[in-house]
Short mmCIF file of C-alpha atoms in Angstrom, two decimals:
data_model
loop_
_atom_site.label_atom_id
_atom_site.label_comp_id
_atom_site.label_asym_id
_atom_site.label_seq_id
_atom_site.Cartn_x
_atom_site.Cartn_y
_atom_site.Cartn_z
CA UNK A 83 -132.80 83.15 59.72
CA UNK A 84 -136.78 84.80 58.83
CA UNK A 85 -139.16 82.83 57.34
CA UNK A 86 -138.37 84.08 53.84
CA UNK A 87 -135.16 82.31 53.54
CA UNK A 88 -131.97 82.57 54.47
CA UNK A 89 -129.93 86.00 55.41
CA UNK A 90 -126.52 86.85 57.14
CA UNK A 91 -126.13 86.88 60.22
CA UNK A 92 -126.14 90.93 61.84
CA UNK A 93 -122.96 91.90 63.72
CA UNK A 94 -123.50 92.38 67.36
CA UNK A 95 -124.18 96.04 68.42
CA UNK A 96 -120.71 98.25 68.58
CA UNK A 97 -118.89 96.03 66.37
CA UNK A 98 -117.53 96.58 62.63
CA UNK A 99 -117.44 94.25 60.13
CA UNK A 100 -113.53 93.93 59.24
CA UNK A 101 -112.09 94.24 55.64
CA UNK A 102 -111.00 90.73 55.75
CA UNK A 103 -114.26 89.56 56.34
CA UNK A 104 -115.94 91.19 53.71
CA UNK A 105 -113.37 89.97 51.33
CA UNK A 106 -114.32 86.43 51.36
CA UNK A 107 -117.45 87.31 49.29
CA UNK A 108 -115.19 88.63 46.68
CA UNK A 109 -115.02 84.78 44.70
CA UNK A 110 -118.61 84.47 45.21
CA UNK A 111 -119.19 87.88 43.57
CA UNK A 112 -117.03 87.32 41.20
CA UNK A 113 -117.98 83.54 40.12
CA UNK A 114 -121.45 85.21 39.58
CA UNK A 115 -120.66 88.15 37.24
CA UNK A 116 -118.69 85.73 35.07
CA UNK A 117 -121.67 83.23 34.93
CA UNK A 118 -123.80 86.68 33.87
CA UNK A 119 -120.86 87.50 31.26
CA UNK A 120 -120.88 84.40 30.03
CA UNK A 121 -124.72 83.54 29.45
CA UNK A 122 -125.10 87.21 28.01
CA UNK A 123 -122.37 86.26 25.55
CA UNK A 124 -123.27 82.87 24.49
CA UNK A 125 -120.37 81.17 25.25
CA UNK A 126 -121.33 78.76 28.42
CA UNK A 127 -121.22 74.77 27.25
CA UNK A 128 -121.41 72.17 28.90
CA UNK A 129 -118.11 69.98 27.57
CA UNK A 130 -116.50 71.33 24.31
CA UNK A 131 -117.34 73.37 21.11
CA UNK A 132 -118.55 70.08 19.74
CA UNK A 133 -120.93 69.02 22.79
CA UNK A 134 -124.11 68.98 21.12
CA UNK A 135 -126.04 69.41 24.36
CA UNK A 136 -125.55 72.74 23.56
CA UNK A 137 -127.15 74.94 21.27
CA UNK A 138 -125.53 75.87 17.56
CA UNK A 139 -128.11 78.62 17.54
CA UNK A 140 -126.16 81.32 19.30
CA UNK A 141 -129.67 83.93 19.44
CA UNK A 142 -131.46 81.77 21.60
CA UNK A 143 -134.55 81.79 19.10
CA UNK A 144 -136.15 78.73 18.47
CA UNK A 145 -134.75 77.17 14.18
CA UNK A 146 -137.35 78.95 11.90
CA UNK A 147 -139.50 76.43 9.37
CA UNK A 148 -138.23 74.82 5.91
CA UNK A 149 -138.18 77.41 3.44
CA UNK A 150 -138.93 75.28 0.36
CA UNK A 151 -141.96 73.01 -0.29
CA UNK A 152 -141.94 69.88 1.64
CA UNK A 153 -141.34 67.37 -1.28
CA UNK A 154 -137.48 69.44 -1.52
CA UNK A 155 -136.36 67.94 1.68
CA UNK A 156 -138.58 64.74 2.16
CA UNK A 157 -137.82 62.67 5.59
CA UNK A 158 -134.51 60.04 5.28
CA UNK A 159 -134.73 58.02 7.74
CA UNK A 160 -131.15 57.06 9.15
CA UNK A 161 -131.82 54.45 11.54
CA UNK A 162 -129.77 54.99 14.23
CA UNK A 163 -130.76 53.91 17.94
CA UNK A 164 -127.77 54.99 19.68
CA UNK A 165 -125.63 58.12 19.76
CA UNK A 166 -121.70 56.72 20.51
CA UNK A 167 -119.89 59.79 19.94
CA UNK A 168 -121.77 62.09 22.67
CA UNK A 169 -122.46 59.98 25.38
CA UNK A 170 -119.18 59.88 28.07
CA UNK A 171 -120.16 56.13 29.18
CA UNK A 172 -120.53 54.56 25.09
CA UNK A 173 -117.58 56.53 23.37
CA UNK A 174 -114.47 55.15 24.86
CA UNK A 175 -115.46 51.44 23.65
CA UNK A 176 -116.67 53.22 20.43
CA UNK A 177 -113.01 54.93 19.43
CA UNK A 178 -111.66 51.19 20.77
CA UNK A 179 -113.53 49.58 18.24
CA UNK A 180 -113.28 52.13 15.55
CA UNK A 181 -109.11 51.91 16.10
CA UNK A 182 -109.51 48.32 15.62
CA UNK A 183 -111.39 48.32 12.33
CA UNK A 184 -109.24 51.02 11.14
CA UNK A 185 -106.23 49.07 11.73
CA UNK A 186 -107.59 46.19 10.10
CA UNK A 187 -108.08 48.19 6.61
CA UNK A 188 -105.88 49.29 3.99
CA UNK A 189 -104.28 52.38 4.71
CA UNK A 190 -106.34 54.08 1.92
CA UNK A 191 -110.01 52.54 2.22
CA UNK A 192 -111.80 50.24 4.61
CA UNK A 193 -113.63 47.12 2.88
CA UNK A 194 -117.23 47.06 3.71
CA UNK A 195 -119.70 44.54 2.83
CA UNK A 196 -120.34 42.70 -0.65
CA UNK A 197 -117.01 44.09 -1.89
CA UNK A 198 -118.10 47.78 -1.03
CA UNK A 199 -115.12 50.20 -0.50
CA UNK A 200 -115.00 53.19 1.37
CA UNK A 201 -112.07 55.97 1.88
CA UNK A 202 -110.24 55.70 5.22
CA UNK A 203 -109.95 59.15 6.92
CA UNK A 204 -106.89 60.47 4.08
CA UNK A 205 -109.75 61.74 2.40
CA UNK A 206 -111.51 64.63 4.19
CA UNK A 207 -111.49 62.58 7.46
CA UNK A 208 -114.20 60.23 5.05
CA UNK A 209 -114.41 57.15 7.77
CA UNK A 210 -114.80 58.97 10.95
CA UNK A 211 -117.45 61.15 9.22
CA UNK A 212 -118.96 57.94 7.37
CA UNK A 213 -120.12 57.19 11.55
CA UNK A 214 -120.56 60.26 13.03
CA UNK A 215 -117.40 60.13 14.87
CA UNK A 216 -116.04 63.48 12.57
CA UNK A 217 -119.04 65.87 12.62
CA UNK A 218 -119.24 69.88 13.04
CA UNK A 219 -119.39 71.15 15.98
CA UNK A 220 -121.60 74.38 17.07
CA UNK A 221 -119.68 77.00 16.10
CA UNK A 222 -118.77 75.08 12.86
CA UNK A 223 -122.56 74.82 12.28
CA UNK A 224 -123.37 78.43 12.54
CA UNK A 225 -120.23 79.14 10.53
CA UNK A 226 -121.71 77.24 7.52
CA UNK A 227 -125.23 79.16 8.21
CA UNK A 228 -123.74 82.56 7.99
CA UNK A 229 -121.90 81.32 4.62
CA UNK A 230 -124.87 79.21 2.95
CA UNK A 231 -127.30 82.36 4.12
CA UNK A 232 -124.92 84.79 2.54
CA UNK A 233 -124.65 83.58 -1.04
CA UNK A 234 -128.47 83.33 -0.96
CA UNK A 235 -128.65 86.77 -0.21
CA UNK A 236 -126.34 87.72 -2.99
CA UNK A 237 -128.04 85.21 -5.33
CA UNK A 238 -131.59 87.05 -4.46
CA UNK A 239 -130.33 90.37 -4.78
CA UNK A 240 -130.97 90.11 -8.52
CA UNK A 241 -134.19 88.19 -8.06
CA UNK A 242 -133.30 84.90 -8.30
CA UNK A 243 -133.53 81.70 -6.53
CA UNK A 244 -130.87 80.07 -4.91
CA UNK A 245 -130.68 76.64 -3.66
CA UNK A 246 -128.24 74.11 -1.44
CA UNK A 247 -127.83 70.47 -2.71
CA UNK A 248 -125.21 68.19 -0.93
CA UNK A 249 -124.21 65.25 -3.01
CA UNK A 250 -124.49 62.37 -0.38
CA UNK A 251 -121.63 60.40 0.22
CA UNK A 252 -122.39 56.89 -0.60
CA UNK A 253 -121.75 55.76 2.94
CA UNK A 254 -124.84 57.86 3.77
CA UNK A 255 -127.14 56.61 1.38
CA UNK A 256 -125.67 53.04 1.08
CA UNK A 257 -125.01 52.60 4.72
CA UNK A 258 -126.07 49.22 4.85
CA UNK A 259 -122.90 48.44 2.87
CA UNK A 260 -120.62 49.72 5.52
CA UNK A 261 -118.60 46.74 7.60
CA UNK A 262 -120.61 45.84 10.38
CA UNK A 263 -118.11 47.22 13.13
CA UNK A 264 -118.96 50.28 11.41
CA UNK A 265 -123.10 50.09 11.31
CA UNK A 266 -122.98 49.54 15.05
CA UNK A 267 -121.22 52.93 15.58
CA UNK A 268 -123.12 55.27 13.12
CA UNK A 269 -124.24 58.54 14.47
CA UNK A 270 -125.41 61.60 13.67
CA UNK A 271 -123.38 63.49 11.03
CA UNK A 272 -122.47 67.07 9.78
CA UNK A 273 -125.00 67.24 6.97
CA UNK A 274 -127.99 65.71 9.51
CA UNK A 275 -126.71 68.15 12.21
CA UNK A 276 -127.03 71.16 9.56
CA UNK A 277 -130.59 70.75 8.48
CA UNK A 278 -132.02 70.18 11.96
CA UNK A 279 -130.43 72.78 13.33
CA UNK A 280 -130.76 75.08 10.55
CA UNK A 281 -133.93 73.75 8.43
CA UNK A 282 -134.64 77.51 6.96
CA UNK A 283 -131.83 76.86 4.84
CA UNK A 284 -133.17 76.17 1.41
CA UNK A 285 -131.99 72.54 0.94
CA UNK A 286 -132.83 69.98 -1.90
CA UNK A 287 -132.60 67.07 -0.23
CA UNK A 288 -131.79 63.64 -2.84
CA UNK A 289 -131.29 61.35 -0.49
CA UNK A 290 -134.50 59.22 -0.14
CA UNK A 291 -134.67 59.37 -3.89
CA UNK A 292 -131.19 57.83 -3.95
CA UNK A 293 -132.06 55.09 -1.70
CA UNK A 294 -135.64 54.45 -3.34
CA UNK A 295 -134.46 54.32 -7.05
CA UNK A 296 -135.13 50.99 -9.04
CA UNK A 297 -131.28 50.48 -9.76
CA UNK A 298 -128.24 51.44 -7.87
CA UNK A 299 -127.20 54.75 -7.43
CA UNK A 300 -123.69 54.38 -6.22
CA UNK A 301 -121.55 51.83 -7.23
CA UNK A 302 -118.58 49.19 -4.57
CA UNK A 303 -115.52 51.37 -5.80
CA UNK A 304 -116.17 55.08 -6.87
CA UNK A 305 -117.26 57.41 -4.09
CA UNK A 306 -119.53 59.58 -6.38
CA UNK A 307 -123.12 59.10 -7.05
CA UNK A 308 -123.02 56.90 -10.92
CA UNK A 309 -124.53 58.69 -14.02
CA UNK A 310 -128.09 57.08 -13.05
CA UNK A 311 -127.57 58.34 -9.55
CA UNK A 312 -126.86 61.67 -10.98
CA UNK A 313 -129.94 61.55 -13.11
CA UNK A 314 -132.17 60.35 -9.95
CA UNK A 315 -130.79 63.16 -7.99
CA UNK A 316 -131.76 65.56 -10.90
CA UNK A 317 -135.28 64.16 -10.96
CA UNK A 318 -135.82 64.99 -7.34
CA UNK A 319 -134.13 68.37 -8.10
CA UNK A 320 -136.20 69.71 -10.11
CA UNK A 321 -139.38 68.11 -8.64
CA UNK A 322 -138.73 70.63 -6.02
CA UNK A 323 -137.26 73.70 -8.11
CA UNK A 324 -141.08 72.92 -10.37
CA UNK A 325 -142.90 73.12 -6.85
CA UNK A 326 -140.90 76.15 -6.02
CA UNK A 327 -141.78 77.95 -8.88
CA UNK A 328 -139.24 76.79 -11.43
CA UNK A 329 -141.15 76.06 -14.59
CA UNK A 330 -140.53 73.58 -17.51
CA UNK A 331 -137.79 71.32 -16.01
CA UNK A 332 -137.12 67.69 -16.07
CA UNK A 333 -135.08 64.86 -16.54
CA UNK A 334 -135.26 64.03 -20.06
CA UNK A 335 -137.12 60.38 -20.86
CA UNK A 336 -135.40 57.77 -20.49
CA UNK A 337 -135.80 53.96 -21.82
CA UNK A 338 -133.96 51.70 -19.48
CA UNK A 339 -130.61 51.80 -17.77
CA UNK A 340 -127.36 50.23 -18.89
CA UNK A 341 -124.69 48.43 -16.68
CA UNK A 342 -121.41 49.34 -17.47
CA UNK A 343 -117.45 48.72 -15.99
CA UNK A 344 -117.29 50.40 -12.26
CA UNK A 345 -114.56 53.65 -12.38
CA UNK A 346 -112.25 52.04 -9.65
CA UNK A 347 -111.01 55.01 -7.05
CA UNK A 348 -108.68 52.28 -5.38
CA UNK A 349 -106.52 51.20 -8.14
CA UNK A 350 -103.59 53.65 -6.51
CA UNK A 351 -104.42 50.99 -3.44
CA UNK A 352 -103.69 47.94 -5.23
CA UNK A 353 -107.34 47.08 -5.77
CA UNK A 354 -107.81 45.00 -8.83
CA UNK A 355 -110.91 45.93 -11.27
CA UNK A 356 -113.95 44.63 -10.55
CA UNK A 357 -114.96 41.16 -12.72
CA UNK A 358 -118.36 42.37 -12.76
CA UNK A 359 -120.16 45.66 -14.18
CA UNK A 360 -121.44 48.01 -11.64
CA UNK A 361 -121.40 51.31 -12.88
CA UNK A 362 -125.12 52.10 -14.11
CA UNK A 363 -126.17 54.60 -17.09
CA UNK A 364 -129.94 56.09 -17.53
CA UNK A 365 -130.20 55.47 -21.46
CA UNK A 366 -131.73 58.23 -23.02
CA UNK A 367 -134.59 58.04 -25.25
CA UNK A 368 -133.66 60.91 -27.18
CA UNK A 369 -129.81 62.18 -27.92
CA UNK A 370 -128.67 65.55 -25.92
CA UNK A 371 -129.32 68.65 -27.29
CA UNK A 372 -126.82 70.59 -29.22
CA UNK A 373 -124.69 72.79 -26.68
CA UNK A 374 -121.61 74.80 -26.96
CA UNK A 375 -119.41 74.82 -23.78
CA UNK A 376 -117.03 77.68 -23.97
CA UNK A 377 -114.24 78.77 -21.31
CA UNK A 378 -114.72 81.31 -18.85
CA UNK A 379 -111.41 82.06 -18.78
CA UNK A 380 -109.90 81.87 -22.25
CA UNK A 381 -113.29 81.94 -24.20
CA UNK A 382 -111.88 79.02 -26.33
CA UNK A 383 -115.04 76.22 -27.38
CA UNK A 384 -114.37 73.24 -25.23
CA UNK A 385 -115.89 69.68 -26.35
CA UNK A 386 -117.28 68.00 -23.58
CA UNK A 387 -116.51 64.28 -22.31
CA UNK A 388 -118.24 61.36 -23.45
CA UNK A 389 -121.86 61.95 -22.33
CA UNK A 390 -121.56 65.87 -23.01
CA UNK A 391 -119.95 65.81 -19.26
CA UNK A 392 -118.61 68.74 -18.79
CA UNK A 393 -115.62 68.14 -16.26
CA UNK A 394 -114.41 70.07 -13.25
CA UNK A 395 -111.19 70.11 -15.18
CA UNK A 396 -112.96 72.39 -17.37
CA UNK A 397 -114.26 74.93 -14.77
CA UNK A 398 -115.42 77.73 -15.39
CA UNK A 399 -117.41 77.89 -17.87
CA UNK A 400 -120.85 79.05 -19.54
CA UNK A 401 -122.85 76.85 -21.74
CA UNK A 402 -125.32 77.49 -24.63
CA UNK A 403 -128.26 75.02 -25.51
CA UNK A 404 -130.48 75.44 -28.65
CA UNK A 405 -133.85 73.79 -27.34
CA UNK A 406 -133.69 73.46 -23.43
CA UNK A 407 -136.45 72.60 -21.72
CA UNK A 408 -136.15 76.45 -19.88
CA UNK A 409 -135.26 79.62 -21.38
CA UNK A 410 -133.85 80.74 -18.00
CA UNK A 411 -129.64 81.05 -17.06
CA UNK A 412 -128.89 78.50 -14.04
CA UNK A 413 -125.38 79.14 -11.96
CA UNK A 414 -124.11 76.31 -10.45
CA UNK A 415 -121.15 75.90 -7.77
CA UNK A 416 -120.19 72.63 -7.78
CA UNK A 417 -117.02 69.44 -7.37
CA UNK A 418 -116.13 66.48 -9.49
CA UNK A 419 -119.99 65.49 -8.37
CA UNK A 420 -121.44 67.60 -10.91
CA UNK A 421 -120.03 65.81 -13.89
CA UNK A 422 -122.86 63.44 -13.25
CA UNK A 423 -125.33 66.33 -13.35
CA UNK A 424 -123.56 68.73 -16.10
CA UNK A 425 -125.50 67.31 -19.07
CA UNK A 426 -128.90 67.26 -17.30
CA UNK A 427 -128.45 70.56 -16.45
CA UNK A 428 -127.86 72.01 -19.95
CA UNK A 429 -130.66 69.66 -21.16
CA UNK A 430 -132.89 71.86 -18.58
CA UNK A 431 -131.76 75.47 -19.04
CA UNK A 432 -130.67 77.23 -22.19
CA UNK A 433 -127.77 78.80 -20.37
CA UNK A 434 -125.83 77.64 -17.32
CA UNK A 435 -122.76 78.85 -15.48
CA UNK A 436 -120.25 76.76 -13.83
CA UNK A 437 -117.60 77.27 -11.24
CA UNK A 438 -115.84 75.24 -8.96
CA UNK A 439 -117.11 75.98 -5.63
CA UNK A 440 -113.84 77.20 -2.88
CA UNK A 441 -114.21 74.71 -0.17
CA UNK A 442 -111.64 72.61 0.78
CA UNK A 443 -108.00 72.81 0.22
CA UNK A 444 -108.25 72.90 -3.38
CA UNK A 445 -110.93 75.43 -3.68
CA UNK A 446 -110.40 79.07 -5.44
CA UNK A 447 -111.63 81.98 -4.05
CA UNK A 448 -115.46 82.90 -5.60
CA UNK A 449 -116.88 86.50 -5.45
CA UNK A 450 -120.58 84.69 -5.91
CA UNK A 451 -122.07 88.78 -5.97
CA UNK A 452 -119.59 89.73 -8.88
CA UNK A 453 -120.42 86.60 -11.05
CA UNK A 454 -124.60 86.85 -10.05
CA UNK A 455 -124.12 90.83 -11.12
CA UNK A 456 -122.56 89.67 -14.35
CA UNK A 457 -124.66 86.93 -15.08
CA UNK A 458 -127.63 87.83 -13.64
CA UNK A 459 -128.99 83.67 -13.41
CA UNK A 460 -132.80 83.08 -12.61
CA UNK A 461 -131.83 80.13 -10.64
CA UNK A 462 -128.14 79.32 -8.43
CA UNK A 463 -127.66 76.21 -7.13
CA UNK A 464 -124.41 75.44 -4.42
CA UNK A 465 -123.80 71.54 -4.83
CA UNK A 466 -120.94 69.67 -2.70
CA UNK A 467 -120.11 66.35 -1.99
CA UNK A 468 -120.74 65.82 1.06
CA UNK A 469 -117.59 64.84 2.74
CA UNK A 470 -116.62 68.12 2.46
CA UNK A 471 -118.66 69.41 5.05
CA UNK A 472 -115.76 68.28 7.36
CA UNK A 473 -113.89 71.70 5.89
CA UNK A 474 -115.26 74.91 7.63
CA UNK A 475 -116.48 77.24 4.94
CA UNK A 476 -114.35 79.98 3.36
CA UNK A 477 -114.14 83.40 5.18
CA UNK A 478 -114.04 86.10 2.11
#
């Protein structure tokens, strides 16, 4: 050994180092080069795809800034202390405790507080997302970057804007009505993993707005957002499509908000109507303009829903409105959650587009480029509910 650290020993003089002996380096040299190949490539965690000690960013650079003003993704603050689902000492009581408050509940929703119900894991693995316990992993993450980043890039390629607003669950915004086995095990989820790890994406966050409003914005037994959630989530919306350029939109005035019957998702579960109204209405202070909603793919006139909804049993379709607040075309992939939205967003643009976006088992294929070429929209908007995010995207 020399003082700059240690070295092998030199045969003595007149004696060859033997084959053998120079073989027992060969696992050492070989453990190396595959710890090179595997750094170079990327692929070296620490546990599992879904270990989030690793990185989701596979380049190694540090996640670029928000690409939209700030008030477009404004900071939610999810109060959670504790992280159950990645730490190897906490997450074996956690799935003990989640098992036993999943066997207490019916085998289509759990009951959380104040009569609140939530879907069990039948739907889109709903529950374990609902705490964090079902949540994408890296390689999920970056999947969902590549796809998001992609139909901006087709949206842009005529010049428009393009923008990504998930519908939150209500068990996201409304956690406090979540049983309280459940609050104790909340974690991080999919959509909170996606925006920190990717914050470039250009995300319209409505979820402080949703918690902040003056009257509920979800309602005990329907897991979408109610038509005054819908209208709140508009009004943040277009705050941030007016601050990104976007001129002339709104939510149209409103003069109170009416209380009406909750739609009951559990009836199929043998869950009696509510006795009291929950379901809340923005009441307009002016009636919706005159539009024409006409089929994509039969070009027959369709009459909207009560509200001028325009369902996502109706998909696709264009619409045509004499008097919106903008002149420009908006194209809008969107679920079930848009029905909410559908009649604020004619009230806003003269022309809109609608299509059912393709994730999820139920999802059709969309060629986004084709329709943007045809269309040509000033302004495309992808908007999920946010369960959904437990699907990876589509590949083509």
């Amino acid at each position: 050994m020399t003082g700059d650290g240690l070295r092998e020993t030199a045969p003595p003089p007149g004696r060859r180092r033997g084959a053998l002996a120079r073989l027992r380096y060969v696992p050492l040299i070989l453990l190396v080069l595959a710890v090179i190949v595997a750094t170079v490539l990327g692929v070296v965690e620490t546990r599992s795809a879904d270990d989030e000690k690793t990185s989701a960013r596979t380049s190694g650079t540090a996640p670029a800034g928000p690409s939209l003003p700030a008030v477009c993704a404004p900071a939610v603050d999810q109060q959670i202390d504790v992280e159950h689902w990645r730490d190897d000492q906490l997450e074996p009581a956690a799935e003990t405790a989640f098992a036993r408050g999943i066997a207490r509940s019916a085998p289509g929703h759990v009951r959380g507080r104040d009569g609140w119900l939530f879907f069990t894991d039948a739907q889109a693995k709903d529950f374990s997302q609902a705490v964090g316990r079902e949540r994408q992993g890296p390689s999920s993450i970056a999947r969902w970057n590549d796809y998001l980043g992609d139909m901006r890039r087709a949206a842009q390629a005529r010049g428009g804007r393009f923008y990504v607003m998930i519908a939150p669950a209500k068990w996201d915004v409304r956690h406090d009505r979540l049983p309280t086995w459940a609050q104790r095990l909340r974690g991080t989820t999919s959509l909170d993993r996606l925006m920190q790890v990717y914050p470039e994406l250009p995300f319209v966050d409505v979820r402080a707005a949703l918690r902040d409003a003056s009257e509920p914005t979800y309602s005990p037994l329907n897991s979408h957002w109610t038509d005054f959630g819908g209208y709140v989530a508009w009004q943040a919306a277009t705050a941030c499509l007016r601050a990104d350029g976007v001129d002339g939109v709104d939510v149209p005035p409103i003069t109170g908000v009416d209380v009406t019957d909750d739609r009951n998702e559990f009836a199929a579960d043998g869950v009696s109507d509510p006795d009291e109204p929950a379901w809340t209405q923005p009441r307009l202070a002016a009636a919706h303009p005159d539009t024409t909603i006409t089929s994509i793919a039969t070009g027959a006139t369709l009459q909207p829903l009560p509200g001028d909804v325009v369902d996502m049993t109706q998909l696709p379709v264009r619409t045509s409105t004499s008097g919106a607040q903008s002149s420009e075309t908006l194209l809008v992939l969107r679920d079930s959650t848009g029905s909410a939205l559908s009649p604020l967003w004619s009230t806003s643009f003269a022309r809109t587009v609608q299509y059912q976006h393709p994730v999820g088992e139920m999802g059709a294929p969309v060629d986004l480029a084709a329709i943007v070429d045809r269309e040509r929209p000033d302004v495309t908007i992808f908007t999920m509910t946010e369960r959904y995010l437990s699907f990876d995207p589509p590949t083509s």
